[in-house]
Amino acid sequence: MNVVLVGGSGFIGTYLCEELLDRGHDVTVLSRSPGGDVPAGAETAMGDVTAYDSIESAFEGQDVVYNLVALSPLFEPKGGNEMHDRLHRRGTENCLRAAEEHGVERFVQLSALGADPEGPTHYIRAKGRAEGHVRDSDLDWTIFRPSVVFGDGGEFLSFTRKLTPPGVAPLPGGGKTRFQPIYVEDLVDMLADSIESETHVGETYEIGGPEQLELATVARLVRAARGQSVKIVSVPMSLAEVGLRVAGAIPGFPMGPDQYRSLQFDNTTSENDISAFGLETDDLTTLSSYLGVE
Ligand SMILES: NC(=O)c1ccc[n+]([C@@H]2O[C@H](COP(=O)([O-])OP(=O)(O)OC[C@H]3O[C@@H](n4cnc5c(N)ncnc54)[C@H](OP(=O)(O)O)[C@@H]3O)[C@@H](O)[C@H]2O)c1
């Protein structure tokens, strides 16, 4: 099939591009600056999802669209939090319009666990509203809502390292917030499978890894992988909010108010939908095995 990966030059997109090429698909990577990391064998197209005219021609002749465009929720966006709505919601609208106008029927949307139009952060709200546009479209859509994704090139583990240096590290609520990290290659297999069967059309999948881990545990694992240790001390959520509101104004500090808010909610699946792809948790890569700290 002819497949366009919008935002395909990023972390997940690069793995997905390789997987789709391996499976014999013709892949076009569309982003603002698809550069050197795009796997050999893929076509590239330059466009910005916030500007419809810059992307629509890349949809001509395609059978499938994956929308992988991202603005990281882990850091405060340079252009302000409204950027999440611009990129994730309005960018999705532009992709849907381009798909409909060019007769591309299959649309796969990378959303995020907890996506909710009324959710607590700009990212989560924009993701939730984007999902609404996808469901309202006439396309054959599938929505994926992964928890945090790890693997070479991902930012979840480097973010955790930045947040919790070796020694003593304060975390809001003692780092009790739980995540369900999924290995990028496991996720990408499911993303690639999803276009090979009609059974996935009209489905929204919550996808998590094999374990639910507290942030404090993730911090200890990433430090152990470097032969280091970290002692997590608890900062009350209320104090952390004040501290992080101030810290968010300091360049280089990774968190602002939205990042603090996102630490108040677990990022775990209610039912892990990996079963829709014939998988069980034992089939998935654990964070500790990836880090080599069994
Ligand atoms: N990584 C995770 O842990 C995680 C967890 C849950 C959900 N997700 C979702 O999975 C998807 C992929 O995430 P990722 O981690 O691979 O993101 P990423 O590494 O940040 O890649 C983002 C991609 O979007 C492109 N992009 C950004 N702004 C654009 C614009 N205005 N127009 C066109 N392209 C644009 C970037 O390329 P250019 O800069 O060249 O434009 C890049 O190809 C996203 O929808 C994300 O929300 C990720």
PDB file of N, CA and C in Angstrom, residues 80-148:
ATOM      1  N   GLY A  80       3.901  28.694  23.598  1.00  0.00           N
ATOM      2  CA  GLY A  80       2.809  28.733  24.568  1.00  0.00           C
ATOM      3  C   GLY A  80       1.944  27.490  24.432  1.00  0.00           C
ATOM      4  N   ASN A  81       1.121  27.268  25.456  1.00  0.00           N
ATOM      5  CA  ASN A  81       0.320  26.037  25.506  1.00  0.00           C
ATOM      6  C   ASN A  81      -0.749  25.943  24.415  1.00  0.00           C
ATOM      7  N   GLU A  82      -1.103  27.099  23.802  1.00  0.00           N
ATOM      8  CA  GLU A  82      -2.093  27.075  22.724  1.00  0.00           C
ATOM      9  C   GLU A  82      -1.573  26.288  21.528  1.00  0.00           C
ATOM     10  N   MET A  83      -0.241  26.111  21.481  1.00  0.00           N
ATOM     11  CA  MET A  83       0.353  25.356  20.376  1.00  0.00           C
ATOM     12  C   MET A  83      -0.195  23.930  20.314  1.00  0.00           C
ATOM     13  N   HIS A  84      -0.583  23.382  21.475  1.00  0.00           N
ATOM     14  CA  HIS A  84      -1.113  22.018  21.469  1.00  0.00           C
ATOM     15  C   HIS A  84      -2.393  21.941  20.646  1.00  0.00           C
ATOM     16  N   ASP A  85      -3.269  22.935  20.819  1.00  0.00           N
ATOM     17  CA  ASP A  85      -4.505  22.947  20.051  1.00  0.00           C
ATOM     18  C   ASP A  85      -4.201  23.131  18.560  1.00  0.00           C
ATOM     19  N   ARG A  86      -3.252  24.016  18.288  1.00  0.00           N
ATOM     20  CA  ARG A  86      -2.911  24.318  16.887  1.00  0.00           C
ATOM     21  C   ARG A  86      -2.397  23.075  16.161  1.00  0.00           C
ATOM     22  N   LEU A  87      -1.502  22.367  16.829  1.00  0.00           N
ATOM     23  CA  LEU A  87      -0.855  21.224  16.180  1.00  0.00           C
ATOM     24  C   LEU A  87      -1.695  19.958  16.246  1.00  0.00           C
ATOM     25  N   HIS A  88      -2.138  19.642  17.457  1.00  0.00           N
ATOM     26  CA  HIS A  88      -2.794  18.336  17.622  1.00  0.00           C
ATOM     27  C   HIS A  88      -4.237  18.354  17.137  1.00  0.00           C
ATOM     28  N   ARG A  89      -4.980  19.421  17.405  1.00  0.00           N
ATOM     29  CA  ARG A  89      -6.387  19.412  16.977  1.00  0.00           C
ATOM     30  C   ARG A  89      -6.541  19.961  15.558  1.00  0.00           C
ATOM     31  N   ARG A  90      -6.062  21.222  15.361  1.00  0.00           N
ATOM     32  CA  ARG A  90      -6.273  21.804  14.035  1.00  0.00           C
ATOM     33  C   ARG A  90      -5.426  21.107  12.982  1.00  0.00           C
ATOM     34  N   GLY A  91      -4.233  20.648  13.372  1.00  0.00           N
ATOM     35  CA  GLY A  91      -3.393  19.884  12.439  1.00  0.00           C
ATOM     36  C   GLY A  91      -4.087  18.601  12.016  1.00  0.00           C
ATOM     37  N   THR A  92      -4.755  17.952  12.975  1.00  0.00           N
ATOM     38  CA  THR A  92      -5.517  16.733  12.653  1.00  0.00           C
ATOM     39  C   THR A  92      -6.652  17.059  11.689  1.00  0.00           C
ATOM     40  N   GLU A  93      -7.346  18.172  11.939  1.00  0.00           N
ATOM     41  CA  GLU A  93      -8.429  18.578  11.022  1.00  0.00           C
ATOM     42  C   GLU A  93      -7.892  18.733   9.603  1.00  0.00           C
ATOM     43  N   ASN A  94      -6.719  19.341   9.478  1.00  0.00           N
ATOM     44  CA  ASN A  94      -6.135  19.532   8.136  1.00  0.00           C
ATOM     45  C   ASN A  94      -5.788  18.196   7.484  1.00  0.00           C
ATOM     46  N   CYS A  95      -5.270  17.262   8.284  1.00  0.00           N
ATOM     47  CA  CYS A  95      -4.939  15.934   7.729  1.00  0.00           C
ATOM     48  C   CYS A  95      -6.201  15.203   7.284  1.00  0.00           C
ATOM     49  N   LEU A  96      -7.263  15.305   8.088  1.00  0.00           N
ATOM     50  CA  LEU A  96      -8.528  14.646   7.723  1.00  0.00           C
ATOM     51  C   LEU A  96      -9.090  15.248   6.436  1.00  0.00           C
ATOM     52  N   ARG A  97      -9.022  16.562   6.348  1.00  0.00           N
ATOM     53  CA  ARG A  97      -9.540  17.237   5.144  1.00  0.00           C
ATOM     54  C   ARG A  97      -8.752  16.811   3.907  1.00  0.00           C
ATOM     55  N   ALA A  98      -7.429  16.780   4.051  1.00  0.00           N
ATOM     56  CA  ALA A  98      -6.582  16.388   2.906  1.00  0.00           C
ATOM     57  C   ALA A  98      -6.858  14.937   2.518  1.00  0.00           C
ATOM     58  N   ALA A  99      -7.051  14.071   3.512  1.00  0.00           N
ATOM     59  CA  ALA A  99      -7.349  12.659   3.214  1.00  0.00           C
ATOM     60  C   ALA A  99      -8.684  12.566   2.475  1.00  0.00           C
ATOM     61  N   GLU A 100      -9.686  13.288   2.964  1.00  0.00           N
ATOM     62  CA  GLU A 100     -11.009  13.209   2.319  1.00  0.00           C
ATOM     63  C   GLU A 100     -10.949  13.768   0.908  1.00  0.00           C
ATOM     64  N   GLU A 101     -10.255  14.880   0.712  1.00  0.00           N
ATOM     65  CA  GLU A 101     -10.226  15.499  -0.622  1.00  0.00           C
ATOM     66  C   GLU A 101      -9.442  14.667  -1.621  1.00  0.00           C
ATOM     67  N   HIS A 102      -8.489  13.867  -1.140  1.00  0.00           N
ATOM     68  CA  HIS A 102      -7.687  13.052  -2.060  1.00  0.00           C
ATOM     69  C   HIS A 102      -8.108  11.582  -2.044  1.00  0.00           C
ATOM     70  N   GLY A 103      -9.231  11.283  -1.442  1.00  0.00           N
ATOM     71  CA  GLY A 103      -9.782   9.927  -1.496  1.00  0.00           C
ATOM     72  C   GLY A 103      -8.960   8.884  -0.750  1.00  0.00           C
ATOM     73  N   VAL A 104      -8.241   9.316   0.300  1.00  0.00           N
ATOM     74  CA  VAL A 104      -7.490   8.355   1.126  1.00  0.00           C
ATOM     75  C   VAL A 104      -8.438   7.862   2.220  1.00  0.00           C
ATOM     76  N   GLU A 105      -8.750   6.578   2.213  1.00  0.00           N
ATOM     77  CA  GLU A 105      -9.826   6.117   3.094  1.00  0.00           C
ATOM     78  C   GLU A 105      -9.367   5.717   4.503  1.00  0.00           C
ATOM     79  N   ARG A 106      -8.127   5.270   4.618  1.00  0.00           N
ATOM     80  CA  ARG A 106      -7.679   4.698   5.900  1.00  0.00           C
ATOM     81  C   ARG A 106      -6.877   5.740   6.676  1.00  0.00           C
ATOM     82  N   PHE A 107      -7.224   5.953   7.943  1.00  0.00           N
ATOM     83  CA  PHE A 107      -6.595   7.005   8.751  1.00  0.00           C
ATOM     84  C   PHE A 107      -6.283   6.453  10.138  1.00  0.00           C
ATOM     85  N   VAL A 108      -5.003   6.488  10.513  1.00  0.00           N
ATOM     86  CA  VAL A 108      -4.595   6.002  11.837  1.00  0.00           C
ATOM     87  C   VAL A 108      -4.088   7.200  12.647  1.00  0.00           C
ATOM     88  N   GLN A 109      -4.719   7.391  13.789  1.00  0.00           N
ATOM     89  CA  GLN A 109      -4.393   8.560  14.625  1.00  0.00           C
ATOM     90  C   GLN A 109      -3.631   8.119  15.867  1.00  0.00           C
ATOM     91  N   LEU A 110      -2.445   8.710  16.078  1.00  0.00           N
ATOM     92  CA  LEU A 110      -1.702   8.479  17.333  1.00  0.00           C
ATOM     93  C   LEU A 110      -2.201   9.499  18.338  1.00  0.00           C
ATOM     94  N   SER A 111      -2.979   9.031  19.291  1.00  0.00           N
ATOM     95  CA  SER A 111      -3.470   9.905  20.346  1.00  0.00           C
ATOM     96  C   SER A 111      -2.626   9.638  21.588  1.00  0.00           C
ATOM     97  N   ALA A 112      -3.208   9.730  22.752  1.00  0.00           N
ATOM     98  CA  ALA A 112      -2.445   9.491  23.980  1.00  0.00           C
ATOM     99  C   ALA A 112      -3.391   9.009  25.060  1.00  0.00           C
ATOM    100  N   LEU A 113      -2.884   8.185  25.950  1.00  0.00           N
ATOM    101  CA  LEU A 113      -3.684   7.671  27.055  1.00  0.00           C
ATOM    102  C   LEU A 113      -4.251   8.851  27.858  1.00  0.00           C
ATOM    103  N   GLY A 114      -5.525   8.794  28.164  1.00  0.00           N
ATOM    104  CA  GLY A 114      -6.150   9.868  28.942  1.00  0.00           C
ATOM    105  C   GLY A 114      -6.693  11.001  28.091  1.00  0.00           C
ATOM    106  N   ALA A 115      -6.560  10.909  26.758  1.00  0.00           N
ATOM    107  CA  ALA A 115      -7.067  11.981  25.885  1.00  0.00           C
ATOM    108  C   ALA A 115      -8.514  12.285  26.240  1.00  0.00           C
ATOM    109  N   ASP A 116      -8.795  13.587  26.429  1.00  0.00           N
ATOM    110  CA  ASP A 116     -10.121  13.966  26.939  1.00  0.00           C
ATOM    111  C   ASP A 116     -10.344  15.445  26.608  1.00  0.00           C
ATOM    112  N   PRO A 117     -11.409  15.757  25.859  1.00  0.00           N
ATOM    113  CA  PRO A 117     -11.668  17.160  25.484  1.00  0.00           C
ATOM    114  C   PRO A 117     -11.785  18.079  26.692  1.00  0.00           C
ATOM    115  N   GLU A 118     -12.139  17.502  27.848  1.00  0.00           N
ATOM    116  CA  GLU A 118     -12.281  18.314  29.069  1.00  0.00           C
ATOM    117  C   GLU A 118     -11.166  17.997  30.063  1.00  0.00           C
ATOM    118  N   GLY A 119     -10.081  17.406  29.611  1.00  0.00           N
ATOM    119  CA  GLY A 119      -9.016  16.938  30.508  1.00  0.00           C
ATOM    120  C   GLY A 119      -8.216  18.059  31.159  1.00  0.00           C
ATOM    121  N   PRO A 120      -7.253  17.699  32.023  1.00  0.00           N
ATOM    122  CA  PRO A 120      -6.583  18.677  32.880  1.00  0.00           C
ATOM    123  C   PRO A 120      -5.457  19.484  32.224  1.00  0.00           C
ATOM    124  N   THR A 121      -4.951  19.050  31.059  1.00  0.00           N
ATOM    125  CA  THR A 121      -3.836  19.795  30.446  1.00  0.00           C
ATOM    126  C   THR A 121      -4.176  20.145  28.994  1.00  0.00           C
ATOM    127  N   HIS A 122      -3.456  21.122  28.472  1.00  0.00           N
ATOM    128  CA  HIS A 122      -3.678  21.538  27.074  1.00  0.00           C
ATOM    129  C   HIS A 122      -3.448  20.373  26.117  1.00  0.00           C
ATOM    130  N   TYR A 123      -2.406  19.581  26.388  1.00  0.00           N
ATOM    131  CA  TYR A 123      -2.074  18.436  25.525  1.00  0.00           C
ATOM    132  C   TYR A 123      -3.220  17.426  25.506  1.00  0.00           C
ATOM    133  N   ILE A 124      -3.687  17.046  26.700  1.00  0.00           N
ATOM    134  CA  ILE A 124      -4.737  16.034  26.822  1.00  0.00           C
ATOM    135  C   ILE A 124      -6.042  16.521  26.195  1.00  0.00           C
ATOM    136  N   ARG A 125      -6.343  17.808  26.368  1.00  0.00           N
ATOM    137  CA  ARG A 125      -7.579  18.355  25.762  1.00  0.00           C
ATOM    138  C   ARG A 125      -7.471  18.367  24.238  1.00  0.00           C
ATOM    139  N   ALA A 126      -6.317  18.813  23.734  1.00  0.00           N
ATOM    140  CA  ALA A 126      -6.144  18.875  22.268  1.00  0.00           C
ATOM    141  C   ALA A 126      -6.211  17.468  21.668  1.00  0.00           C
ATOM    142  N   LYS A 127      -5.601  16.501  22.352  1.00  0.00           N
ATOM    143  CA  LYS A 127      -5.647  15.113  21.869  1.00  0.00           C
ATOM    144  C   LYS A 127      -7.092  14.594  21.867  1.00  0.00           C
ATOM    145  N   GLY A 128      -7.837  14.916  22.942  1.00  0.00           N
ATOM    146  CA  GLY A 128      -9.231  14.472  23.028  1.00  0.00           C
ATOM    147  C   GLY A 128     -10.084  15.098  21.936  1.00  0.00           C
ATOM    148  N   ARG A 129      -9.881  16.373  21.678  1.00  0.00           N
ATOM    149  CA  ARG A 129     -10.681  17.050  20.643  1.00  0.00           C
ATOM    150  C   ARG A 129     -10.300  16.544  19.254  1.00  0.00           C
ATOM    151  N   ALA A 130      -9.018  16.266  19.063  1.00  0.00           N
ATOM    152  CA  ALA A 130      -8.576  15.706  17.769  1.00  0.00           C
ATOM    153  C   ALA A 130      -9.250  14.351  17.536  1.00  0.00           C
ATOM    154  N   GLU A 131      -9.330  13.542  18.582  1.00  0.00           N
ATOM    155  CA  GLU A 131     -10.007  12.229  18.446  1.00  0.00           C
ATOM    156  C   GLU A 131     -11.453  12.430  17.983  1.00  0.00           C
ATOM    157  N   GLY A 132     -12.117  13.447  18.527  1.00  0.00           N
ATOM    158  CA  GLY A 132     -13.506  13.722  18.135  1.00  0.00           C
ATOM    159  C   GLY A 132     -13.612  13.996  16.642  1.00  0.00           C
ATOM    160  N   HIS A 133     -12.682  14.783  16.113  1.00  0.00           N
ATOM    161  CA  HIS A 133     -12.702  15.073  14.664  1.00  0.00           C
ATOM    162  C   HIS A 133     -12.496  13.791  13.860  1.00  0.00           C
ATOM    163  N   VAL A 134     -11.594  12.942  14.340  1.00  0.00           N
ATOM    164  CA  VAL A 134     -11.319  11.688  13.616  1.00  0.00           C
ATOM    165  C   VAL A 134     -12.589  10.835  13.590  1.00  0.00           C
ATOM    166  N   ARG A 135     -13.246  10.705  14.747  1.00  0.00           N
ATOM    167  CA  ARG A 135     -14.462   9.859  14.811  1.00  0.00           C
ATOM    168  C   ARG A 135     -15.603  10.426  13.977  1.00  0.00           C
ATOM    169  N   ASP A 136     -15.648  11.779  13.866  1.00  0.00           N
ATOM    170  CA  ASP A 136     -16.715  12.415  13.081  1.00  0.00           C
ATOM    171  C   ASP A 136     -16.471  12.320  11.583  1.00  0.00           C
ATOM    172  N   SER A 137     -15.286  11.901  11.179  1.00  0.00           N
ATOM    173  CA  SER A 137     -14.964  11.872   9.739  1.00  0.00           C
ATOM    174  C   SER A 137     -15.616  10.660   9.081  1.00  0.00           C
ATOM    175  N   ASP A 138     -15.619  10.685   7.749  1.00  0.00           N
ATOM    176  CA  ASP A 138     -16.175   9.545   7.000  1.00  0.00           C
ATOM    177  C   ASP A 138     -15.100   8.511   6.691  1.00  0.00           C
ATOM    178  N   LEU A 139     -13.931   8.677   7.248  1.00  0.00           N
ATOM    179  CA  LEU A 139     -12.811   7.786   6.910  1.00  0.00           C
ATOM    180  C   LEU A 139     -12.874   6.488   7.725  1.00  0.00           C
ATOM    181  N   ASP A 140     -12.110   5.503   7.272  1.00  0.00           N
ATOM    182  CA  ASP A 140     -11.953   4.256   8.037  1.00  0.00           C
ATOM    183  C   ASP A 140     -10.815   4.480   9.029  1.00  0.00           C
ATOM    184  N   TRP A 141     -11.172   4.869  10.233  1.00  0.00           N
ATOM    185  CA  TRP A 141     -10.149   5.312  11.182  1.00  0.00           C
ATOM    186  C   TRP A 141      -9.853   4.265  12.264  1.00  0.00           C
ATOM    187  N   THR A 142      -8.676   4.387  12.826  1.00  0.00           N
ATOM    188  CA  THR A 142      -8.285   3.652  14.039  1.00  0.00           C
ATOM    189  C   THR A 142      -7.524   4.642  14.921  1.00  0.00           C
ATOM    190  N   ILE A 143      -7.828   4.626  16.210  1.00  0.00           N
ATOM    191  CA  ILE A 143      -7.140   5.529  17.139  1.00  0.00           C
ATOM    192  C   ILE A 143      -6.332   4.695  18.137  1.00  0.00           C
ATOM    193  N   PHE A 144      -5.070   5.070  18.309  1.00  0.00           N
ATOM    194  CA  PHE A 144      -4.217   4.444  19.332  1.00  0.00           C
ATOM    195  C   PHE A 144      -3.967   5.441  20.447  1.00  0.00           C
ATOM    196  N   ARG A 145      -4.127   4.962  21.678  1.00  0.00           N
ATOM    197  CA  ARG A 145      -3.828   5.795  22.855  1.00  0.00           C
ATOM    198  C   ARG A 145      -2.744   5.103  23.664  1.00  0.00           C
ATOM    199  N   PRO A 146      -1.463   5.329  23.328  1.00  0.00           N
ATOM    200  CA  PRO A 146      -0.408   4.682  24.109  1.00  0.00           C
ATOM    201  C   PRO A 146      -0.107   5.422  25.411  1.00  0.00           C
ATOM    202  N   SER A 147       0.397   4.654  26.381  1.00  0.00           N
ATOM    203  CA  SER A 147       1.040   5.272  27.543  1.00  0.00           C
ATOM    204  C   SER A 147       2.399   5.792  27.057  1.00  0.00           C
ATOM    205  N   VAL A 148       3.306   6.094  27.945  1.00  0.00           N
ATOM    206  CA  VAL A 148       4.616   6.587  27.507  1.00  0.00           C
ATOM    207  C   VAL A 148       5.360   5.499  26.728  1.00  0.00           C
TER     208      VAL A 148
END
